[in-house]
PDB file of C-alpha atoms and ligand atoms in Angstrom:
ATOM      1  CA  MET A  19      -0.371   0.074  -0.054  1.00 39.00           C
ATOM      2  CA  ARG A  20       1.385   3.626  -0.834  1.00 38.00           C
ATOM      3  CA  PRO A  21       1.951   5.725   1.951  1.00 39.00           C
ATOM      4  CA  ALA A  22      -0.707   8.796   2.764  1.00 41.00           C
ATOM      5  CA  LYS A  23       0.115  11.878   0.588  1.00 39.00           C
ATOM      6  CA  PRO A  24       0.286  15.007   3.199  1.00 40.00           C
ATOM      7  CA  VAL A  25      -2.018  17.719   1.602  1.00 42.00           C
ATOM      8  CA  GLN A  26       0.280  21.056   1.713  1.00 37.00           C
ATOM      9  CA  ARG A  27      -0.394  23.361   4.092  1.00 34.00           C
ATOM     10  CA  THR A  28      -0.527  27.251   3.634  1.00 36.00           C
ATOM     11  CA  ALA A  29       1.595  29.356   5.747  1.00 32.00           C
ATOM     12  CA  SER A  30      -1.548  31.226   6.652  1.00 35.00           C
ATOM     13  CA  VAL A  31      -3.924  28.589   7.783  1.00 40.00           C
ATOM     14  CA  THR A  32      -4.389  25.345   9.393  1.00 48.00           C
ATOM     15  CA  ARG A  33      -4.970  22.930   6.699  1.00 53.00           C
ATOM     16  CA  LEU A  34      -4.225  19.683   7.868  1.00 55.00           C
ATOM     17  CA  GLY A  35      -4.863  16.433   5.464  1.00 57.00           C
ATOM     18  CA  PRO A  36      -4.867  12.967   5.876  1.00 56.00           C
ATOM     19  CA  GLY A  37      -1.127  11.455   7.142  1.00 53.00           C
ATOM     20  CA  GLU A  38      -0.492  15.171   9.011  1.00 58.00           C
ATOM     21  CA  ASN A  39       0.353  14.921  12.710  1.00 62.00           C
ATOM     22  CA  GLY A  40      -0.668  11.140  12.690  1.00 69.00           C
ATOM     23  CA  ILE A  41      -4.532  11.811  14.045  1.00 81.00           C
ATOM     24  CA  MET A  42      -7.361  10.459  13.297  1.00 91.00           C
ATOM     25  CA  TYR A  43     -10.287  13.127  13.576  1.00 95.00           C
ATOM     26  CA  ILE A  44     -13.567  12.329  14.730  1.00 97.00           C
ATOM     27  CA  GLY A  45     -15.668  15.094  13.033  1.00 98.00           C
ATOM     28  CA  ALA A  46     -19.137  15.542  12.384  1.00 98.00           C
ATOM     29  CA  HIS A  47     -21.529  17.716   9.752  1.00 98.00           C
ATOM     30  CA  VAL A  48     -22.395  20.697  11.716  1.00 98.00           C
ATOM     31  CA  SER A  49     -25.195  22.760  10.405  1.00 98.00           C
ATOM     32  CA  ALA A  50     -23.472  26.469   9.716  1.00 97.00           C
ATOM     33  CA  ALA A  51     -26.919  28.502   9.979  1.00 96.00           C
ATOM     34  CA  GLY A  52     -26.343  31.651  11.093  1.00 95.00           C
ATOM     35  CA  GLY A  53     -22.585  32.233   9.209  1.00 95.00           C
ATOM     36  CA  LEU A  54     -19.639  30.062   9.267  1.00 97.00           C
ATOM     37  CA  PRO A  55     -17.942  30.664  12.414  1.00 97.00           C
ATOM     38  CA  LYS A  56     -21.226  29.715  14.450  1.00 98.00           C
ATOM     39  CA  ALA A  57     -20.736  25.868  13.229  1.00 98.00           C
ATOM     40  CA  VAL A  58     -17.436  26.046  14.766  1.00 98.00           C
ATOM     41  CA  ASP A  59     -19.557  26.509  18.402  1.00 98.00           C
ATOM     42  CA  ARG A  60     -21.861  23.324  17.439  1.00 98.00           C
ATOM     43  CA  ALA A  61     -18.767  21.152  16.509  1.00 98.00           C
ATOM     44  CA  VAL A  62     -17.469  21.909  20.006  1.00 98.00           C
ATOM     45  CA  ASP A  63     -20.391  21.495  21.468  1.00 98.00           C
ATOM     46  CA  ILE A  64     -20.816  17.942  20.601  1.00 98.00           C
ATOM     47  CA  GLY A  65     -17.219  17.330  21.316  1.00 98.00           C
ATOM     48  CA  ALA A  66     -16.146  16.593  17.336  1.00 98.00           C
ATOM     49  CA  GLU A  67     -13.101  17.453  16.630  1.00 97.00           C
ATOM     50  CA  ALA A  68     -13.617  18.444  13.023  1.00 97.00           C
ATOM     51  CA  MET A  69     -15.903  19.382  10.921  1.00 98.00           C
ATOM     52  CA  GLN A  70     -18.409  18.844   7.671  1.00 98.00           C
ATOM     53  CA  ILE A  71     -20.621  21.776   6.825  1.00 98.00           C
ATOM     54  CA  PHE A  72     -22.765  22.838   4.222  1.00 98.00           C
ATOM     55  CA  VAL A  73     -22.140  26.450   2.527  1.00 96.00           C
ATOM     56  CA  SER A  74     -25.354  27.243   1.248  1.00 95.00           C
ATOM     57  CA  SER A  75     -28.651  25.154   0.826  1.00 95.00           C
ATOM     58  CA  PRO A  76     -27.466  21.415  -0.341  1.00 96.00           C
ATOM     59  CA  ARG A  77     -31.575  21.723  -2.495  1.00 96.00           C
ATOM     60  CA  ALA A  78     -30.935  24.575  -4.035  1.00 97.00           C
ATOM     61  CA  TRP A  79     -28.593  27.063  -6.464  1.00 97.00           C
ATOM     62  CA  ARG A  80     -28.245  29.860  -4.896  1.00 96.00           C
ATOM     63  CA  PHE A  81     -24.747  30.577  -3.586  1.00 97.00           C
ATOM     64  CA  LYS A  82     -23.671  33.300  -1.781  1.00 95.00           C
ATOM     65  CA  ALA A  83     -19.779  34.086  -1.174  1.00 96.00           C
ATOM     66  CA  PRO A  84     -19.097  34.923   2.609  1.00 96.00           C
ATOM     67  CA  GLU A  85     -17.886  38.103   3.166  1.00 97.00           C
ATOM     68  CA  ASP A  86     -13.699  38.411   3.995  1.00 97.00           C
ATOM     69  CA  ALA A  87     -13.982  39.266   7.513  1.00 97.00           C
ATOM     70  CA  LEU A  88     -17.072  36.408   8.217  1.00 97.00           C
ATOM     71  CA  VAL A  89     -14.027  34.058   6.688  1.00 97.00           C
ATOM     72  CA  GLU A  90     -11.612  35.484   9.260  1.00 97.00           C
ATOM     73  CA  LYS A  91     -13.865  34.524  11.700  1.00 98.00           C
ATOM     74  CA  PHE A  92     -14.438  31.408  10.507  1.00 98.00           C
ATOM     75  CA  ARG A  93     -10.216  30.608  10.823  1.00 97.00           C
ATOM     76  CA  GLU A  94      -9.905  32.155  13.731  1.00 97.00           C
ATOM     77  CA  ALA A  95     -12.506  29.848  15.586  1.00 97.00           C
ATOM     78  CA  SER A  96     -11.532  27.335  14.066  1.00 97.00           C
ATOM     79  CA  GLU A  97      -8.100  27.513  15.414  1.00 95.00           C
ATOM     80  CA  ALA A  98      -9.002  28.994  18.356  1.00 96.00           C
ATOM     81  CA  ALA A  99     -11.239  25.458  18.734  1.00 96.00           C
ATOM     82  CA  GLY A 100      -8.545  23.548  17.492  1.00 94.00           C
ATOM     83  CA  MET A 101     -10.099  22.146  14.869  1.00 95.00           C
ATOM     84  CA  GLY A 102      -9.069  19.396  12.470  1.00 95.00           C
ATOM     85  CA  PRO A 103      -9.573  19.741   8.703  1.00 96.00           C
ATOM     86  CA  THR A 104     -12.623  21.215   7.375  1.00 97.00           C
ATOM     87  CA  VAL A 105     -14.874  19.800   4.663  1.00 98.00           C
ATOM     88  CA  PHE A 106     -17.409  21.557   2.730  1.00 98.00           C
ATOM     89  CA  HIS A 107     -20.585  19.149   1.489  1.00 98.00           C
ATOM     90  CA  GLY A 108     -21.199  20.174  -2.711  1.00 98.00           C
ATOM     91  CA  ILE A 109     -25.329  20.751  -3.240  1.00 97.00           C
ATOM     92  CA  TYR A 110     -26.975  17.580  -4.139  1.00 96.00           C
ATOM     93  CA  LEU A 111     -28.472  18.935  -7.320  1.00 97.00           C
ATOM     94  CA  CYS A 112     -24.626  18.772  -8.670  1.00 96.00           C
ATOM     95  CA  ALA A 113     -24.815  16.475 -11.911  1.00 96.00           C
ATOM     96  CA  LEU A 114     -21.532  16.222 -14.137  1.00 97.00           C
ATOM     97  CA  GLY A 115     -23.060  13.339 -15.546  1.00 96.00           C
ATOM     98  CA  SER A 116     -26.259  14.783 -16.729  1.00 95.00           C
ATOM     99  CA  PRO A 117     -27.543  14.867 -20.160  1.00 95.00           C
ATOM    100  CA  ASP A 118     -29.157  18.071 -19.622  1.00 96.00           C
ATOM    101  CA  GLU A 119     -26.512  20.994 -20.578  1.00 96.00           C
ATOM    102  CA  ALA A 120     -27.950  23.599 -18.703  1.00 97.00           C
ATOM    103  CA  LEU A 121     -27.704  21.612 -15.554  1.00 97.00           C
ATOM    104  CA  VAL A 122     -24.406  20.121 -16.411  1.00 97.00           C
ATOM    105  CA  GLU A 123     -23.284  24.050 -16.351  1.00 98.00           C
ATOM    106  CA  ARG A 124     -24.901  24.937 -13.020  1.00 98.00           C
ATOM    107  CA  SER A 125     -23.228  22.145 -11.447  1.00 98.00           C
ATOM    108  CA  ILE A 126     -19.807  23.074 -12.393  1.00 98.00           C
ATOM    109  CA  GLU A 127     -20.578  26.921 -11.185  1.00 98.00           C
ATOM    110  CA  SER A 128     -21.641  25.218  -7.959  1.00 98.00           C
ATOM    111  CA  LEU A 129     -19.010  23.445  -7.884  1.00 98.00           C
ATOM    112  CA  THR A 130     -16.358  26.265  -8.168  1.00 98.00           C
ATOM    113  CA  SER A 131     -18.151  28.423  -6.193  1.00 98.00           C
ATOM    114  CA  HIS A 132     -17.394  25.697  -3.255  1.00 98.00           C
ATOM    115  CA  LEU A 133     -14.090  25.093  -3.945  1.00 98.00           C
ATOM    116  CA  GLN A 134     -13.522  28.569  -3.849  1.00 98.00           C
ATOM    117  CA  THR A 135     -14.465  29.283  -0.987  1.00 98.00           C
ATOM    118  CA  ALA A 136     -12.985  26.403   0.620  1.00 98.00           C
ATOM    119  CA  GLU A 137      -9.636  27.550  -0.680  1.00 98.00           C
ATOM    120  CA  ARG A 138     -10.496  31.046   1.103  1.00 98.00           C
ATOM    121  CA  CYS A 139     -11.618  29.465   4.274  1.00 97.00           C
ATOM    122  CA  GLY A 140      -8.504  27.292   4.640  1.00 96.00           C
ATOM    123  CA  ALA A 141     -10.590  23.686   4.257  1.00 97.00           C
ATOM    124  CA  LEU A 142      -9.436  20.613   3.222  1.00 97.00           C
ATOM    125  CA  GLY A 143     -11.735  20.639   0.554  1.00 98.00           C
ATOM    126  CA  VAL A 144     -15.400  19.439  -1.233  1.00 98.00           C
ATOM    127  CA  ILE A 145     -17.062  16.520  -1.039  1.00 98.00           C
ATOM    128  CA  PHE A 146     -19.741  15.826  -3.938  1.00 98.00           C
ATOM    129  CA  HIS A 147     -21.595  13.407  -4.935  1.00 97.00           C
ATOM    130  CA  PRO A 148     -21.084  12.157  -8.811  1.00 96.00           C
ATOM    131  CA  ALA A 149     -24.804  11.523  -9.574  1.00 92.00           C
ATOM    132  CA  SER A 150     -26.719   9.917 -12.318  1.00 92.00           C
ATOM    133  CA  HIS A 151     -25.736   8.678 -15.707  1.00 92.00           C
ATOM    134  CA  ARG A 152     -29.592   9.118 -16.382  1.00 91.00           C
ATOM    135  CA  GLY A 153     -29.515   5.809 -17.989  1.00 91.00           C
ATOM    136  CA  ALA A 154     -26.434   6.362 -20.984  1.00 91.00           C
ATOM    137  CA  GLY A 155     -23.866   4.042 -18.955  1.00 94.00           C
ATOM    138  CA  PHE A 156     -21.120   5.443 -16.902  1.00 95.00           C
ATOM    139  CA  GLU A 157     -18.574   4.865 -20.397  1.00 94.00           C
ATOM    140  CA  ALA A 158     -21.171   7.145 -22.204  1.00 94.00           C
ATOM    141  CA  VAL A 159     -20.577  10.349 -19.802  1.00 96.00           C
ATOM    142  CA  LEU A 160     -17.274   9.968 -18.939  1.00 97.00           C
ATOM    143  CA  ASP A 161     -15.720  12.209 -21.408  1.00 97.00           C
ATOM    144  CA  GLN A 162     -18.572  14.780 -19.967  1.00 97.00           C
ATOM    145  CA  PHE A 163     -17.916  14.162 -16.408  1.00 97.00           C
ATOM    146  CA  VAL A 164     -13.553  14.136 -16.522  1.00 98.00           C
ATOM    147  CA  ASP A 165     -14.565  17.602 -18.645  1.00 98.00           C
ATOM    148  CA  GLY A 166     -16.738  19.593 -15.849  1.00 98.00           C
ATOM    149  CA  VAL A 167     -14.182  18.372 -12.963  1.00 98.00           C
ATOM    150  CA  LYS A 168     -11.103  19.624 -14.845  1.00 98.00           C
ATOM    151  CA  ARG A 169     -13.208  22.910 -15.683  1.00 98.00           C
ATOM    152  CA  VAL A 170     -14.307  22.904 -11.672  1.00 98.00           C
ATOM    153  CA  LEU A 171     -10.223  22.401 -10.785  1.00 98.00           C
ATOM    154  CA  ASP A 172      -8.945  25.074 -13.050  1.00 98.00           C
ATOM    155  CA  ALA A 173     -11.376  27.683 -12.336  1.00 98.00           C
ATOM    156  CA  SER A 174     -10.014  27.282  -8.444  1.00 98.00           C
ATOM    157  CA  PRO A 175      -6.828  27.690  -8.460  1.00 97.00           C
ATOM    158  CA  GLY A 176      -4.853  26.544  -5.043  1.00 97.00           C
ATOM    159  CA  ASP A 177      -4.683  23.098  -2.634  1.00 95.00           C
ATOM    160  CA  ALA A 178      -8.386  23.042  -2.028  1.00 98.00           C
ATOM    161  CA  LEU A 179      -9.456  18.988  -2.757  1.00 98.00           C
ATOM    162  CA  LEU A 180     -11.917  18.124  -4.650  1.00 98.00           C
ATOM    163  CA  MET A 181     -13.502  14.803  -3.390  1.00 98.00           C
ATOM    164  CA  LEU A 182     -15.926  12.043  -4.910  1.00 98.00           C
ATOM    165  CA  GLU A 183     -17.857  10.344  -2.643  1.00 98.00           C
ATOM    166  CA  ASN A 184     -18.827   6.914  -3.393  1.00 97.00           C
ATOM    167  CA  SER A 185     -22.474   6.256  -4.030  1.00 97.00           C
ATOM    168  CA  ALA A 186     -24.524   3.691  -2.437  1.00 96.00           C
ATOM    169  CA  GLY A 187     -25.255   2.208  -6.054  1.00 90.00           C
ATOM    170  CA  ALA A 188     -28.866   2.872  -6.547  1.00 90.00           C
ATOM    171  CA  GLY A 189     -30.473   3.340  -9.553  1.00 87.00           C
ATOM    172  CA  ASP A 190     -27.930   5.247 -12.601  1.00 93.00           C
ATOM    173  CA  HIS A 191     -25.658   6.621  -9.691  1.00 94.00           C
ATOM    174  CA  ILE A 192     -21.881   6.545 -10.217  1.00 94.00           C
ATOM    175  CA  GLY A 193     -19.026   6.098  -8.135  1.00 94.00           C
ATOM    176  CA  SER A 194     -20.817   2.665  -6.564  1.00 93.00           C
ATOM    177  CA  LYS A 195     -17.640   0.993  -7.796  1.00 94.00           C
ATOM    178  CA  PHE A 196     -13.880   2.355  -7.285  1.00 97.00           C
ATOM    179  CA  SER A 197     -13.288   1.427 -10.304  1.00 97.00           C
ATOM    180  CA  GLU A 198     -15.595   4.069 -11.763  1.00 97.00           C
ATOM    181  CA  LEU A 199     -14.162   6.198  -9.779  1.00 98.00           C
ATOM    182  CA  GLY A 200     -10.948   5.394 -10.105  1.00 98.00           C
ATOM    183  CA  ALA A 201     -11.665   5.619 -14.157  1.00 98.00           C
ATOM    184  CA  ILE A 202     -12.249   9.158 -13.496  1.00 98.00           C
ATOM    185  CA  ILE A 203      -9.813  10.329 -11.116  1.00 98.00           C
ATOM    186  CA  SER A 204      -6.965   8.881 -13.692  1.00 98.00           C
ATOM    187  CA  ALA A 205      -9.012  10.482 -16.749  1.00 98.00           C
ATOM    188  CA  VAL A 206      -8.998  13.996 -14.798  1.00 98.00           C
ATOM    189  CA  GLY A 207      -4.938  13.338 -13.984  1.00 98.00           C
ATOM    190  CA  SER A 208      -4.787  16.455 -11.050  1.00 98.00           C
ATOM    191  CA  ASP A 209      -3.631  15.559  -8.083  1.00 96.00           C
ATOM    192  CA  ARG A 210      -6.018  17.620  -5.899  1.00 98.00           C
ATOM    193  CA  LEU A 211      -8.959  15.144  -7.065  1.00 98.00           C
ATOM    194  CA  HIS A 212      -9.509  12.659  -4.005  1.00 98.00           C
ATOM    195  CA  VAL A 213     -12.093  10.537  -2.726  1.00 98.00           C
ATOM    196  CA  CYS A 214     -14.661  10.357   0.488  1.00 98.00           C
ATOM    197  CA  LEU A 215     -15.404   7.082   1.523  1.00 98.00           C
ATOM    198  CA  ASP A 216     -19.012   7.045   2.817  1.00 98.00           C
ATOM    199  CA  THR A 217     -19.233   3.881   4.556  1.00 98.00           C
ATOM    200  CA  GLN A 218     -23.005   3.626   4.607  1.00 98.00           C
ATOM    201  CA  HIS A 219     -22.815   3.536   0.853  1.00 97.00           C
ATOM    202  CA  ALA A 220     -20.126   0.923   0.832  1.00 97.00           C
ATOM    203  CA  TRP A 221     -21.907  -1.204   2.822  1.00 98.00           C
ATOM    204  CA  ALA A 222     -24.906  -0.626   0.600  1.00 97.00           C
ATOM    205  CA  SER A 223     -23.248  -1.367  -2.474  1.00 96.00           C
ATOM    206  CA  GLY A 224     -21.476  -4.566  -0.901  1.00 96.00           C
ATOM    207  CA  TYR A 225     -18.572  -3.514   0.733  1.00 97.00           C
ATOM    208  CA  GLU A 226     -18.764  -5.817   3.470  1.00 98.00           C
ATOM    209  CA  LEU A 227     -16.443  -3.695   5.776  1.00 96.00           C
ATOM    210  CA  ASN A 228     -17.296  -5.079   9.254  1.00 97.00           C
ATOM    211  CA  ASN A 229     -15.769  -8.294   8.219  1.00 98.00           C
ATOM    212  CA  ALA A 230     -11.881  -8.238   8.238  1.00 97.00           C
ATOM    213  CA  ASP A 231     -11.225  -9.998   4.896  1.00 98.00           C
ATOM    214  CA  LYS A 232     -13.561  -8.293   2.775  1.00 98.00           C
ATOM    215  CA  LEU A 233     -12.109  -5.067   4.428  1.00 98.00           C
ATOM    216  CA  ASP A 234      -8.789  -5.412   3.395  1.00 97.00           C
ATOM    217  CA  GLU A 235     -10.547  -6.854   0.336  1.00 97.00           C
ATOM    218  CA  MET A 236     -12.086  -3.976  -0.262  1.00 97.00           C
ATOM    219  CA  LEU A 237      -8.812  -1.381   0.627  1.00 97.00           C
ATOM    220  CA  ALA A 238      -6.848  -3.692  -1.609  1.00 97.00           C
ATOM    221  CA  GLU A 239      -9.685  -3.038  -4.164  1.00 98.00           C
ATOM    222  CA  PHE A 240      -9.195   0.469  -3.502  1.00 98.00           C
ATOM    223  CA  ASP A 241      -5.700   0.963  -3.596  1.00 97.00           C
ATOM    224  CA  ARG A 242      -5.407  -0.835  -7.264  1.00 98.00           C
ATOM    225  CA  GLU A 243      -8.407   1.425  -8.586  1.00 98.00           C
ATOM    226  CA  ILE A 244      -7.896   4.729  -7.097  1.00 97.00           C
ATOM    227  CA  GLY A 245      -4.692   4.664  -4.907  1.00 97.00           C
ATOM    228  CA  LEU A 246      -4.717   4.993  -0.940  1.00 96.00           C
ATOM    229  CA  ASP A 247      -2.939   7.935  -1.031  1.00 95.00           C
ATOM    230  CA  ARG A 248      -6.131   9.673  -2.270  1.00 97.00           C
ATOM    231  CA  LEU A 249      -8.731   8.464   0.366  1.00 97.00           C
ATOM    232  CA  SER A 250      -8.784  11.716   2.177  1.00 97.00           C
ATOM    233  CA  ALA A 251     -12.386  11.829   4.365  1.00 97.00           C
ATOM    234  CA  ILE A 252     -14.358   9.234   5.751  1.00 98.00           C
ATOM    235  CA  HIS A 253     -17.884   9.286   6.236  1.00 98.00           C
ATOM    236  CA  ALA A 254     -18.693   7.122   9.114  1.00 98.00           C
ATOM    237  CA  ASN A 255     -22.214   6.561   9.302  1.00 98.00           C
ATOM    238  CA  ASP A 256     -24.153   2.859  10.431  1.00 98.00           C
ATOM    239  CA  SER A 257     -26.450   1.614   8.223  1.00 98.00           C
ATOM    240  CA  MET A 258     -29.912   1.147   8.597  1.00 98.00           C
ATOM    241  CA  ARG A 259     -30.531  -1.349   5.447  1.00 97.00           C
ATOM    242  CA  PRO A 260     -28.574  -4.556   4.593  1.00 97.00           C
ATOM    243  CA  LEU A 261     -25.174  -5.306   2.784  1.00 97.00           C
ATOM    244  CA  GLY A 262     -25.603  -4.543  -0.712  1.00 96.00           C
ATOM    245  CA  SER A 263     -29.288  -3.310  -0.515  1.00 96.00           C
ATOM    246  CA  ALA A 264     -28.094  -0.039  -2.630  1.00 96.00           C
ATOM    247  CA  VAL A 265     -30.095   2.379  -0.489  1.00 96.00           C
ATOM    248  CA  ASP A 266     -28.329   5.222   1.183  1.00 96.00           C
ATOM    249  CA  ARG A 267     -29.867   5.149   4.818  1.00 97.00           C
ATOM    250  CA  HIS A 268     -27.366   6.532   7.413  1.00 98.00           C
ATOM    251  CA  ASP A 269     -28.041   4.629  10.962  1.00 98.00           C
ATOM    252  CA  ASN A 270     -26.456   5.819  14.449  1.00 98.00           C
ATOM    253  CA  ILE A 271     -23.365   4.267  15.391  1.00 98.00           C
ATOM    254  CA  GLY A 272     -24.047   0.865  16.926  1.00 98.00           C
ATOM    255  CA  GLU A 273     -27.411   0.810  15.818  1.00 98.00           C
ATOM    256  CA  GLY A 274     -27.251   0.133  12.438  1.00 98.00           C
ATOM    257  CA  GLU A 275     -26.138  -3.292  10.473  1.00 98.00           C
ATOM    258  CA  ILE A 276     -22.193  -2.417  10.558  1.00 98.00           C
ATOM    259  CA  GLY A 277     -22.077  -2.025  14.391  1.00 98.00           C
ATOM    260  CA  VAL A 278     -19.358  -0.237  16.903  1.00 98.00           C
ATOM    261  CA  ASP A 279     -17.075  -3.444  16.222  1.00 97.00           C
ATOM    262  CA  GLY A 280     -16.953  -2.611  12.273  1.00 98.00           C
ATOM    263  CA  PHE A 281     -15.729   0.835  12.980  1.00 97.00           C
ATOM    264  CA  LYS A 282     -13.506  -0.768  15.328  1.00 96.00           C
ATOM    265  CA  LEU A 283     -12.278  -2.895  12.564  1.00 96.00           C
ATOM    266  CA  ILE A 284     -12.091   0.404  10.274  1.00 96.00           C
ATOM    267  CA  MET A 285     -10.105   2.487  12.486  1.00 95.00           C
ATOM    268  CA  SER A 286      -7.923  -0.208  12.758  1.00 94.00           C
ATOM    269  CA  ARG A 287      -6.486  -0.389   9.433  1.00 94.00           C
ATOM    270  CA  PRO A 288      -3.218   1.578   9.207  1.00 91.00           C
ATOM    271  CA  ALA A 289      -4.053   3.140   5.776  1.00 92.00           C
ATOM    272  CA  LEU A 290      -7.627   4.810   7.693  1.00 92.00           C
ATOM    273  CA  ALA A 291      -5.740   5.554  10.638  1.00 85.00           C
ATOM    274  CA  GLU A 292      -4.671   9.058   9.814  1.00 89.00           C
ATOM    275  CA  VAL A 293      -7.854   9.780   7.671  1.00 95.00           C
ATOM    276  CA  PRO A 294     -10.421  12.719   9.201  1.00 96.00           C
ATOM    277  CA  MET A 295     -13.894  11.020   9.788  1.00 97.00           C
ATOM    278  CA  TYR A 296     -17.190  13.131   9.411  1.00 98.00           C
ATOM    279  CA  LEU A 297     -20.612  11.256  11.296  1.00 98.00           C
ATOM    280  CA  GLU A 298     -23.980  12.314   9.069  1.00 98.00           C
ATOM    281  CA  VAL A 299     -25.696   9.820  11.079  1.00 98.00           C
ATOM    282  CA  PRO A 300     -29.703  10.886  11.993  1.00 98.00           C
ATOM    283  CA  GLY A 301     -28.718  11.300  15.439  1.00 98.00           C
ATOM    284  CA  PHE A 302     -30.097   9.353  18.613  1.00 98.00           C
ATOM    285  CA  GLU A 303     -32.837  12.096  19.173  1.00 97.00           C
ATOM    286  CA  LYS A 304     -33.203  12.609  15.543  1.00 97.00           C
ATOM    287  CA  GLY A 305     -31.318  16.019  15.623  1.00 96.00           C
ATOM    288  CA  GLY A 306     -28.327  14.696  13.825  1.00 97.00           C
ATOM    289  CA  PRO A 307     -24.428  14.104  14.558  1.00 98.00           C
ATOM    290  CA  ASP A 308     -24.279  14.607  18.677  1.00 98.00           C
ATOM    291  CA  ALA A 309     -22.286  14.061  21.366  1.00 98.00           C
ATOM    292  CA  GLN A 310     -23.038  10.376  22.148  1.00 98.00           C
ATOM    293  CA  ASN A 311     -22.063   9.377  18.255  1.00 98.00           C
ATOM    294  CA  VAL A 312     -19.128  11.009  18.522  1.00 98.00           C
ATOM    295  CA  SER A 313     -18.079   9.442  21.710  1.00 98.00           C
ATOM    296  CA  ILE A 314     -18.897   6.226  20.651  1.00 98.00           C
ATOM    297  CA  LEU A 315     -16.286   6.773  17.628  1.00 97.00           C
ATOM    298  CA  LYS A 316     -13.826   7.855  20.409  1.00 97.00           C
ATOM    299  CA  LYS A 317     -14.325   5.303  22.360  1.00 97.00           C
ATOM    300  CA  ALA A 318     -13.960   3.026  19.301  1.00 96.00           C
ATOM    301  CA  ARG A 319     -11.053   4.694  18.198  1.00 94.00           C
ATOM    302  CA  GLU A 320      -9.572   4.221  21.569  1.00 93.00           C
ATOM    303  CA  GLU A 321     -10.382   0.587  22.011  1.00 93.00           C
ATOM    304  CA  ALA A 322      -8.878   0.140  18.035  1.00 90.00           C
ATOM    305  CA  GLY A 323      -5.237   1.754  19.878  1.00 86.00           C
ATOM    306  CA  VAL A 324      -5.308   4.627  17.247  1.00 85.00           C
ATOM    307  CA  ALA A 325      -4.043   8.590  17.875  1.00 80.00           C
ATOM    308  CA  GLY A 326      -6.738  10.723  18.504  1.00 82.00           C
TER     309      GLY A 326
HETATM  310 ZN1   ZN B  28     -22.602  12.634   0.931  1.00 86.99          ZN
HETATM  311 ZN1   ZN B  29     -22.142  10.900   2.526  1.00 86.99          ZN
END
């Protein structure tokens, strides 16, 4: 397995990435309602060590770039709280593989705004869903998809990463198999295109990650098709649905099919030991990622003998 490649750090901001500090950060998706700095308070409140946020409504195209003063406040608050890498999650409407040209253009625009904002905020990068090929087939939309990604990267200079998230495999969704993500990455040819592995989506698409042998097979496949040096974030979610269901239904850690022992196993793998994790779970009180889920993962990390 290849060693993790550290993400470049800018002088003015802490941009921690995989492979830095030897720490596995346990983060969570938190709301940025009321402004980016508020997200830091919410992360601190639940004990999260890193955060994922939406920088605009995930179900609308409208995007308003945060003002410099707010960005500055966010960076100061993150640093004061000792936050690990921040990631942004792109909006759900993006579909670079769509036959609708206008939709593709808006998707490129949206991802570009997000990636430029990530750069300004010192975030690790932007995670997005490859979405659907709308029945055309993966091969048929590959060139178009690759062209879109290249345009986003070209329009967003810097070192913030663009991260493809593996999908659960429903319908015509791209990226439930690592070979598809790998094909996109090699065709784009940029060292800024990485992957976020969602444990629930992997489970739904048939990767049995709570079985040691299957987990190691999955990691070997990831390394072969993509390269483990491109694995820069993990969405830590248990699964409400059975293995291979192709259904995207996140559960609280320990309440689903993967189980706490499954997460302990995942955390124990050296290749994953320095990849930041972000919870996207419903929450025990249905309010989203909470202190209880964070503490379950922290305990699992401790029992897996990983540095935190
Ligand atoms: Zn996602
Ligand atoms: Zn996810």
